């Protein structure tokens, strides 16, 4: 269903009037009535700062009281991000990331270099038949693709089980602190 200057237009199911005129996919924000809910399942109103009644204002230090409000907001937000970056929770998320990525990258790189070196330095080994027309080189090349997909799966699993929850909590905390540092107008 589309809105146009307060009027409801056809919903695209054939039940509404169709005069051959096509409008944009959705209403412009200024055209949408305030009492209509935003029904996009991917839209997170709370993450954008809408719909929150009260926010806590953080007092501004005396050294920054002479600055413009925009500069003040930017400095307050920068301080929040630096504070979060120094926090033990952030450092734990980063160390979990590194503990997986560094060994996985080294292993994959060594596997790739071994394949290239074997293909150039030992063509006889790579040409050795395994089954019919399938040789060692072909199996090793297919192994490169398989290892890429396996590594992608392992990375996604590791992120889901070990980092995503902690990173999401950090994100929410950071957004709340940023909103508070900007006086609730983020």
Coordinates of N, CA and C in Angstrom, one line a residue:
X1 N 0.9 -1.2 0.0 CA 0.0 0.0 0.0 C 0.9 1.2 0.0
X2 N 0.6 2.2 -0.8 CA 1.4 3.4 -0.9 C 0.6 4.6 -0.5
X3 N 1.3 5.6 0.1 CA 0.7 6.8 0.5 C 1.1 7.9 -0.4
X4 N 0.2 8.8 -0.7 CA 0.6 9.9 -1.5 C -0.2 11.1 -1.0
X5 N 0.5 12.0 -0.3 CA -0.1 13.2 0.3 C -1.4 12.9 1.1
X6 N -1.2 11.8 1.9 CA -2.3 11.5 2.9 C -3.3 10.5 2.3
X7 N -3.3 10.3 1.0 CA -4.2 9.4 0.3 C -3.6 8.0 0.2
X8 N -4.4 7.0 0.4 CA -4.0 5.6 0.3 C -4.1 5.2 -1.1
X9 N -3.1 4.7 -1.7 CA -3.1 4.2 -3.1 C -3.2 2.7 -3.1
X10 N -3.4 2.1 -4.3 CA -3.5 0.6 -4.4 C -2.2 -0.1 -3.9
X11 N -2.4 -1.3 -3.4 CA -1.4 -2.0 -2.8 C -0.6 -2.9 -3.8
X12 N -0.9 -2.9 -5.0 CA -0.2 -3.7 -6.0 C -0.8 -5.1 -6.2
X13 N -1.9 -5.4 -5.5 CA -2.5 -6.7 -5.6 C -3.7 -6.7 -6.5
X14 N -3.9 -5.6 -7.2 CA -5.0 -5.5 -8.2 C -6.2 -5.0 -7.6
X15 N -6.3 -4.8 -6.3 CA -7.5 -4.3 -5.7 C -7.7 -2.8 -5.7
X16 N -6.6 -2.1 -5.8 CA -6.6 -0.6 -5.8 C -6.7 -0.1 -7.2
X17 N -7.0 1.2 -7.3 CA -7.1 1.9 -8.6 C -5.8 1.9 -9.2
X18 N -5.8 1.7 -10.5 CA -4.6 1.7 -11.3 C -4.8 2.5 -12.5
X19 N -4.1 3.7 -12.6 CA -4.3 4.5 -13.8 C -3.1 4.5 -14.6
X20 N -2.2 3.5 -14.4 CA -1.0 3.4 -15.2 C 0.1 4.3 -14.7
X21 N -0.1 5.1 -13.7 CA 0.9 6.0 -13.2 C 1.6 5.3 -12.0
X22 N 2.9 5.2 -12.1 CA 3.7 4.4 -11.1 C 4.5 5.5 -10.3
X23 N 4.4 5.3 -9.0 CA 5.1 6.2 -8.1 C 6.3 5.4 -7.5
X24 N 7.1 6.1 -6.7 CA 8.2 5.4 -6.0 C 7.7 4.3 -5.2
X25 N 8.6 3.4 -4.7 CA 8.2 2.2 -4.0 C 7.6 2.5 -2.6
X26 N 7.9 3.6 -2.0 CA 7.4 3.9 -0.7 C 7.1 5.4 -0.6
X27 N 6.5 5.8 0.5 CA 6.2 7.2 0.7 C 7.4 8.0 1.1
X28 N 7.4 9.2 0.8 CA 8.5 10.1 1.2 C 8.2 10.3 2.7
X29 N 9.3 10.4 3.5 CA 9.1 10.6 5.0 C 8.2 11.7 5.3
X30 N 8.2 12.8 4.5 CA 7.3 13.9 4.9 C 5.8 13.6 4.5
X31 N 5.6 12.7 3.6 CA 4.2 12.4 3.2 C 3.6 11.3 4.1
X32 N 4.4 10.6 4.9 CA 3.8 9.5 5.7 C 3.2 10.0 6.9
X33 N 1.9 9.7 7.2 CA 1.3 10.1 8.4 C 2.0 9.6 9.6
X34 N 1.9 10.3 10.7 CA 2.6 9.9 12.0 C 2.0 8.6 12.6
X35 N 0.7 8.4 12.4 CA 0.1 7.2 13.1 C 0.3 5.9 12.3
X36 N 1.0 5.9 11.2 CA 1.2 4.7 10.4 C 2.5 4.0 10.9
X37 N 2.5 2.8 11.3 CA 3.7 2.1 11.8 C 4.6 1.8 10.6
X38 N 5.9 1.8 10.9 CA 6.9 1.4 9.8 C 7.1 -0.1 9.9
X39 N 6.6 -0.8 8.9 CA 6.5 -2.3 9.0 C 7.7 -3.0 8.3
X40 N 8.8 -2.3 8.1 CA 9.9 -3.0 7.5 C 10.6 -3.9 8.6
X41 N 10.7 -5.2 8.4 CA 11.3 -6.0 9.5 C 12.8 -5.8 9.7
X42 N 13.5 -5.2 8.7 CA 14.9 -5.0 8.8 C 15.2 -3.6 9.5
X43 N 14.2 -2.8 9.7 CA 14.4 -1.5 10.3 C 14.3 -1.6 11.8
X44 N 15.4 -1.1 12.4 CA 15.4 -1.2 13.9 C 15.3 0.2 14.4
X45 N 14.1 0.6 14.9 CA 13.8 2.0 15.3 C 14.7 2.3 16.5
X46 N 14.8 1.4 17.4 CA 15.6 1.7 18.6 C 17.1 1.9 18.3
X47 N 17.6 1.2 17.4 CA 19.0 1.4 17.0 C 19.2 2.8 16.4
X48 N 18.2 3.3 15.8 CA 18.4 4.7 15.2 C 18.1 5.8 16.1
X49 N 17.6 5.4 17.4 CA 17.4 6.5 18.4 C 16.0 6.9 18.4
X50 N 15.1 6.4 17.6 CA 13.7 6.8 17.6 C 12.9 6.0 18.6
X51 N 11.9 6.6 19.2 CA 11.1 5.9 20.1 C 11.5 5.7 21.5
X52 N 12.6 6.4 21.9 CA 13.1 6.3 23.2 C 12.7 7.6 23.9
X53 N 12.0 7.4 25.0 CA 11.4 8.6 25.7 C 12.4 9.4 26.4
X54 N 13.2 8.8 27.4 CA 14.1 9.6 28.2 C 15.5 9.2 27.9
X55 N 16.4 10.2 27.8 CA 17.8 9.9 27.7 C 18.5 10.7 28.8
X56 N 19.7 10.2 29.2 CA 20.4 10.8 30.2 C 21.4 11.7 29.6
X57 N 21.4 12.9 30.1 CA 22.4 13.9 29.6 C 23.7 13.8 30.4
X58 N 24.8 13.9 29.7 CA 26.1 13.8 30.3 C 26.6 15.2 30.5
X59 N 27.0 15.6 31.7 CA 27.5 17.0 31.8 C 28.8 17.3 31.0
X60 N 28.9 18.5 30.4 CA 30.0 18.9 29.6 C 31.1 19.4 30.5
X61 N 32.3 19.0 30.3 CA 33.4 19.5 31.1 C 33.6 21.0 30.8
X62 N 34.1 21.7 31.8 CA 34.2 23.2 31.8 C 35.2 23.6 30.6
X63 N 36.2 22.8 30.3 CA 37.1 23.1 29.3 C 36.5 23.2 27.9
X64 N 35.4 22.6 27.7 CA 34.8 22.5 26.4 C 33.5 23.4 26.3
X65 N 33.2 24.2 27.3 CA 31.9 24.9 27.3 C 31.9 26.1 26.3
X66 N 33.1 26.5 25.9 CA 33.1 27.7 25.0 C 33.0 27.2 23.5
X67 N 33.0 25.9 23.3 CA 33.0 25.5 21.9 C 31.6 25.5 21.3
X68 N 31.5 25.3 20.0 CA 30.2 25.2 19.3 C 29.6 23.9 19.7
X69 N 28.2 23.7 19.7 CA 27.6 22.5 20.0 C 28.0 21.3 19.1
X70 N 28.2 21.6 17.8 CA 28.6 20.5 16.9 C 29.9 19.9 17.2
X71 N 30.9 20.8 17.5 CA 32.2 20.4 17.9 C 32.1 19.6 19.2
X72 N 31.3 20.1 20.1 CA 31.2 19.5 21.4 C 30.6 18.1 21.3
X73 N 29.6 17.9 20.4 CA 29.0 16.6 20.2 C 30.1 15.6 19.6
X74 N 30.8 16.1 18.6 CA 31.8 15.3 18.0 C 32.9 14.9 18.9
X75 N 33.4 15.8 19.8 CA 34.4 15.4 20.8 C 33.8 14.4 21.8
X76 N 32.6 14.6 22.2 CA 32.0 13.7 23.2 C 31.9 12.3 22.6
X77 N 31.5 12.3 21.3 CA 31.3 11.0 20.7 C 32.7 10.3 20.5
X78 N 33.7 11.1 20.1 CA 35.1 10.6 19.9 C 35.6 10.0 21.3
X79 N 35.3 10.7 22.4 CA 35.7 10.2 23.7 C 35.0 8.9 24.0
X80 N 33.8 8.8 23.6 CA 33.0 7.5 23.9 C 33.7 6.4 23.2
X81 N 34.0 6.6 21.9 CA 34.6 5.5 21.1 C 36.0 5.2 21.6
X82 N 36.8 6.1 22.0 CA 38.1 5.8 22.6 C 37.9 5.1 23.9
X83 N 36.9 5.4 24.7 CA 36.7 4.7 25.9 C 36.3 3.3 25.7
X84 N 35.4 3.1 24.7 CA 35.0 1.7 24.4 C 36.2 0.9 23.8
X85 N 37.0 1.6 23.0 CA 38.2 0.9 22.4 C 39.2 0.4 23.5
X86 N 39.3 1.2 24.6 CA 40.2 0.8 25.7 C 39.6 -0.2 26.6
X87 N 38.3 -0.5 26.5 CA 37.6 -1.3 27.5 C 38.0 -2.8 27.3
X88 N 38.0 -3.5 28.5 CA 38.4 -5.0 28.4 C 37.5 -5.8 27.5
X89 N 36.2 -5.4 27.4 CA 35.3 -6.1 26.6 C 35.7 -6.0 25.1
X90 N 36.0 -4.8 24.7 CA 36.5 -4.6 23.3 C 37.8 -5.4 23.0
X91 N 38.7 -5.3 23.9 CA 40.0 -6.0 23.8 C 39.8 -7.5 23.7
X92 N 38.8 -8.0 24.4 CA 38.5 -9.5 24.4 C 37.9 -9.8 23.0
X93 N 37.0 -9.0 22.5 CA 36.5 -9.3 21.1 C 37.6 -9.3 20.1
X94 N 38.5 -8.3 20.2 CA 39.6 -8.2 19.2 C 40.5 -9.4 19.3
X95 N 40.8 -9.8 20.6 CA 41.7 -11.0 20.7 C 41.1 -12.2 20.2
X96 N 39.8 -12.4 20.4 CA 39.1 -13.6 19.9 C 39.2 -13.6 18.4
X97 N 39.0 -12.4 17.8 CA 39.1 -12.3 16.3 C 40.5 -12.7 15.9
X98 N 41.5 -12.1 16.5 CA 42.9 -12.4 16.1 C 43.3 -13.9 16.3
X99 N 42.8 -14.5 17.4 CA 43.2 -15.9 17.7 C 42.6 -16.8 16.6
X100 N 41.6 -16.4 15.9 CA 41.1 -17.2 14.8 C 41.8 -16.8 13.4
X101 N 41.8 -15.5 13.2 CA 42.2 -15.0 11.8 C 43.6 -15.2 11.5
X102 N 44.5 -15.0 12.5 CA 45.9 -15.0 12.2 C 46.4 -16.5 11.9
X103 N 46.0 -17.5 12.7 CA 46.4 -18.8 12.3 C 45.7 -19.3 11.0
X104 N 44.5 -19.0 10.9 CA 43.8 -19.4 9.7 C 44.4 -18.8 8.4
X105 N 44.8 -17.5 8.5 CA 45.4 -16.9 7.3 C 46.7 -17.5 7.0
X106 N 47.5 -17.7 8.0 CA 48.8 -18.3 7.8 C 48.7 -19.7 7.2
X107 N 47.8 -20.5 7.8 CA 47.6 -21.9 7.3 C 47.1 -21.9 5.8
X108 N 46.2 -21.0 5.5 CA 45.7 -20.9 4.1 C 46.7 -20.4 3.2
X109 N 47.5 -19.5 3.6 CA 48.6 -18.9 2.7 C 49.6 -20.0 2.5
X110 N 50.0 -20.8 3.5 CA 51.0 -21.9 3.3 C 50.4 -22.9 2.4
X111 N 49.2 -23.3 2.5 CA 48.5 -24.3 1.7 C 48.5 -23.8 0.2
X112 N 48.3 -22.5 0.0 CA 48.3 -21.9 -1.3 C 49.7 -21.9 -1.9
X113 N 50.6 -21.5 -1.2 CA 52.0 -21.5 -1.7 C 52.5 -22.9 -2.0
X114 N 52.2 -23.8 -1.1 CA 52.6 -25.2 -1.3 C 52.0 -25.7 -2.7
X115 N 50.8 -25.4 -2.9 CA 50.1 -25.8 -4.2 C 50.9 -25.2 -5.4
X116 N 51.1 -23.9 -5.3 CA 51.8 -23.2 -6.4 C 53.2 -23.7 -6.6
X117 N 54.0 -23.9 -5.5 CA 55.3 -24.5 -5.6 C 55.3 -25.9 -6.2
X118 N 54.4 -26.7 -5.7 CA 54.3 -28.1 -6.2 C 53.9 -28.1 -7.7
X119 N 53.0 -27.2 -8.1 CA 52.6 -27.1 -9.5 C 53.8 -26.7 -10.4
X120 N 54.7 -25.9 -9.9 CA 55.8 -25.4 -10.8 C 57.1 -26.2 -10.6
X121 N 57.3 -26.7 -9.4 CA 58.6 -27.4 -9.1 C 58.5 -28.9 -9.3
X122 N 57.3 -29.5 -9.2 CA 57.1 -30.9 -9.3 C 56.0 -31.3 -10.3
X123 N 56.1 -31.0 -11.5 CA 55.1 -31.2 -12.5 C 54.8 -32.7 -12.6
X124 N 55.8 -33.6 -12.4 CA 55.6 -35.0 -12.5 C 54.6 -35.5 -11.4
X125 N 54.8 -34.9 -10.2 CA 53.9 -35.3 -9.1 C 52.5 -34.8 -9.3
X126 N 52.4 -33.6 -9.8 CA 51.0 -33.1 -10.1 C 50.3 -33.8 -11.3
X127 N 51.1 -34.4 -12.2 CA 50.5 -35.1 -13.3 C 50.2 -36.5 -13.0
X128 N 50.6 -37.0 -11.9 CA 50.4 -38.4 -11.5 C 48.9 -38.7 -11.5
X129 N 48.4 -39.7 -12.3 CA 47.0 -40.0 -12.3 C 46.5 -40.6 -11.0
X130 N 45.3 -40.3 -10.6 CA 44.7 -40.8 -9.4 C 43.6 -41.8 -9.8
X131 N 42.6 -41.3 -10.5 CA 41.5 -42.1 -11.1 C 41.2 -41.6 -12.5
X132 N 41.4 -42.4 -13.4 CA 41.1 -42.1 -14.8 C 41.9 -40.8 -15.2
X133 N 41.2 -39.8 -15.7 CA 41.8 -38.5 -16.1 C 42.1 -37.6 -15.0
X134 N 41.6 -37.9 -13.8 CA 41.8 -37.1 -12.6 C 43.2 -37.3 -12.0
X135 N 44.0 -36.2 -11.9 CA 45.4 -36.3 -11.4 C 45.5 -35.6 -10.1
X136 N 46.7 -35.6 -9.5 CA 47.0 -35.0 -8.2 C 46.8 -33.5 -8.3
X137 N 47.2 -32.9 -9.4 CA 47.1 -31.4 -9.6 C 45.7 -31.0 -9.6
X138 N 44.8 -31.7 -10.3 CA 43.4 -31.4 -10.3 C 42.8 -31.5 -8.9
X139 N 43.1 -32.6 -8.2 CA 42.6 -32.7 -6.9 C 43.1 -31.6 -5.9
X140 N 44.4 -31.3 -6.1 CA 44.9 -30.2 -5.3 C 44.2 -28.8 -5.6
X141 N 43.9 -28.6 -6.9 CA 43.2 -27.4 -7.3 C 41.8 -27.3 -6.8
X142 N 41.1 -28.5 -6.8 CA 39.8 -28.5 -6.3 C 39.8 -28.4 -4.7
X143 N 40.9 -28.9 -4.2 CA 41.1 -28.7 -2.7 C 41.3 -27.3 -2.3
X144 N 41.8 -26.5 -3.2 CA 41.9 -25.0 -2.9 C 40.5 -24.4 -2.8
X145 N 39.6 -24.8 -3.7 CA 38.3 -24.3 -3.6 C 37.6 -24.8 -2.4
X146 N 37.7 -26.1 -2.1 CA 37.1 -26.7 -1.0 C 37.6 -26.0 0.3
X147 N 38.9 -25.8 0.4 CA 39.5 -25.2 1.6 C 39.0 -23.8 1.8
X148 N 38.7 -23.1 0.7 CA 38.2 -21.7 0.8 C 36.8 -21.7 1.4
X149 N 35.9 -22.6 0.9 CA 34.6 -22.7 1.4 C 34.6 -23.2 2.9
X150 N 35.5 -24.1 3.2 CA 35.6 -24.6 4.6 C 36.1 -23.5 5.5
X151 N 37.0 -22.7 5.1 CA 37.5 -21.6 5.9 C 36.4 -20.6 6.1
X152 N 35.7 -20.3 5.1 CA 34.6 -19.4 5.2 C 33.5 -19.9 6.2
X153 N 33.2 -21.1 6.1 CA 32.2 -21.7 7.1 C 32.8 -21.6 8.5
X154 N 34.1 -22.0 8.7 CA 34.7 -22.0 10.0 C 34.7 -20.6 10.6
X155 N 35.0 -19.6 9.7 CA 35.0 -18.2 10.2 C 33.7 -17.7 10.6
X156 N 32.6 -18.0 9.8 CA 31.3 -17.6 10.2 C 30.8 -18.3 11.5
X157 N 31.2 -19.6 11.6 CA 30.8 -20.3 12.8 C 31.5 -19.7 14.1
X158 N 32.8 -19.5 13.9 CA 33.6 -18.9 15.0 C 33.0 -17.5 15.4
X159 N 32.7 -16.7 14.4 CA 32.1 -15.4 14.7 C 30.8 -15.5 15.4
X160 N 29.9 -16.4 14.9 CA 28.6 -16.6 15.5 C 28.7 -17.1 17.0
X161 N 29.6 -18.0 17.2 CA 29.7 -18.6 18.6 C 30.6 -17.8 19.5
X162 N 31.6 -17.1 19.1 CA 32.6 -16.5 20.0 C 32.6 -15.0 20.0
X163 N 32.1 -14.3 18.9 CA 32.3 -12.9 18.9 C 31.0 -12.1 18.7
X164 N 30.0 -12.6 18.0 CA 28.9 -11.8 17.6 C 28.1 -11.2 18.8
X165 N 27.8 -12.0 19.8 CA 27.1 -11.6 21.0 C 27.8 -10.5 21.7
X166 N 29.1 -10.7 22.0 CA 29.9 -9.6 22.7 C 30.0 -8.4 21.8
X167 N 30.2 -8.5 20.5 CA 30.3 -7.3 19.6 C 28.9 -6.6 19.6
X168 N 27.8 -7.3 19.6 CA 26.5 -6.6 19.6 C 26.3 -5.9 20.9
X169 N 26.7 -6.5 22.0 CA 26.6 -5.8 23.3 C 27.4 -4.5 23.3
X170 N 28.6 -4.6 22.8 CA 29.5 -3.4 22.7 C 28.8 -2.4 21.8
X171 N 28.2 -2.8 20.7 CA 27.5 -1.8 19.8 C 26.4 -1.1 20.5
X172 N 25.6 -1.9 21.3 CA 24.5 -1.2 22.0 C 25.0 -0.3 23.1
X173 N 26.0 -0.7 23.8 CA 26.6 0.1 24.8 C 27.2 1.4 24.2
X174 N 27.9 1.3 23.1 CA 28.5 2.4 22.4 C 27.4 3.4 22.0
X175 N 26.3 2.9 21.4 CA 25.2 3.8 20.9 C 24.6 4.5 22.1
X176 N 24.4 3.8 23.2 CA 23.8 4.4 24.4 C 24.7 5.5 24.9
X177 N 26.0 5.2 25.0 CA 26.9 6.2 25.5 C 27.0 7.4 24.6
X178 N 27.0 7.1 23.3 CA 27.1 8.2 22.3 C 25.9 9.1 22.4
X179 N 24.7 8.5 22.5 CA 23.5 9.3 22.7 C 23.5 10.1 23.9
X180 N 24.0 9.5 25.0 CA 24.1 10.2 26.3 C 25.1 11.4 26.2
X181 N 26.2 11.1 25.5 CA 27.2 12.2 25.4 C 26.8 13.3 24.5
X182 N 25.9 13.1 23.6 CA 25.3 14.1 22.7 C 24.1 14.7 23.3
X183 N 23.7 14.3 24.5 CA 22.5 14.9 25.1 C 21.2 14.4 24.6
X184 N 21.3 13.1 24.1 CA 20.1 12.5 23.6 C 19.7 12.8 22.2
X185 N 20.5 13.5 21.5 CA 20.1 13.9 20.1 C 21.1 13.2 19.1
X186 N 21.1 11.9 19.1 CA 22.0 11.2 18.2 C 21.3 10.8 17.0

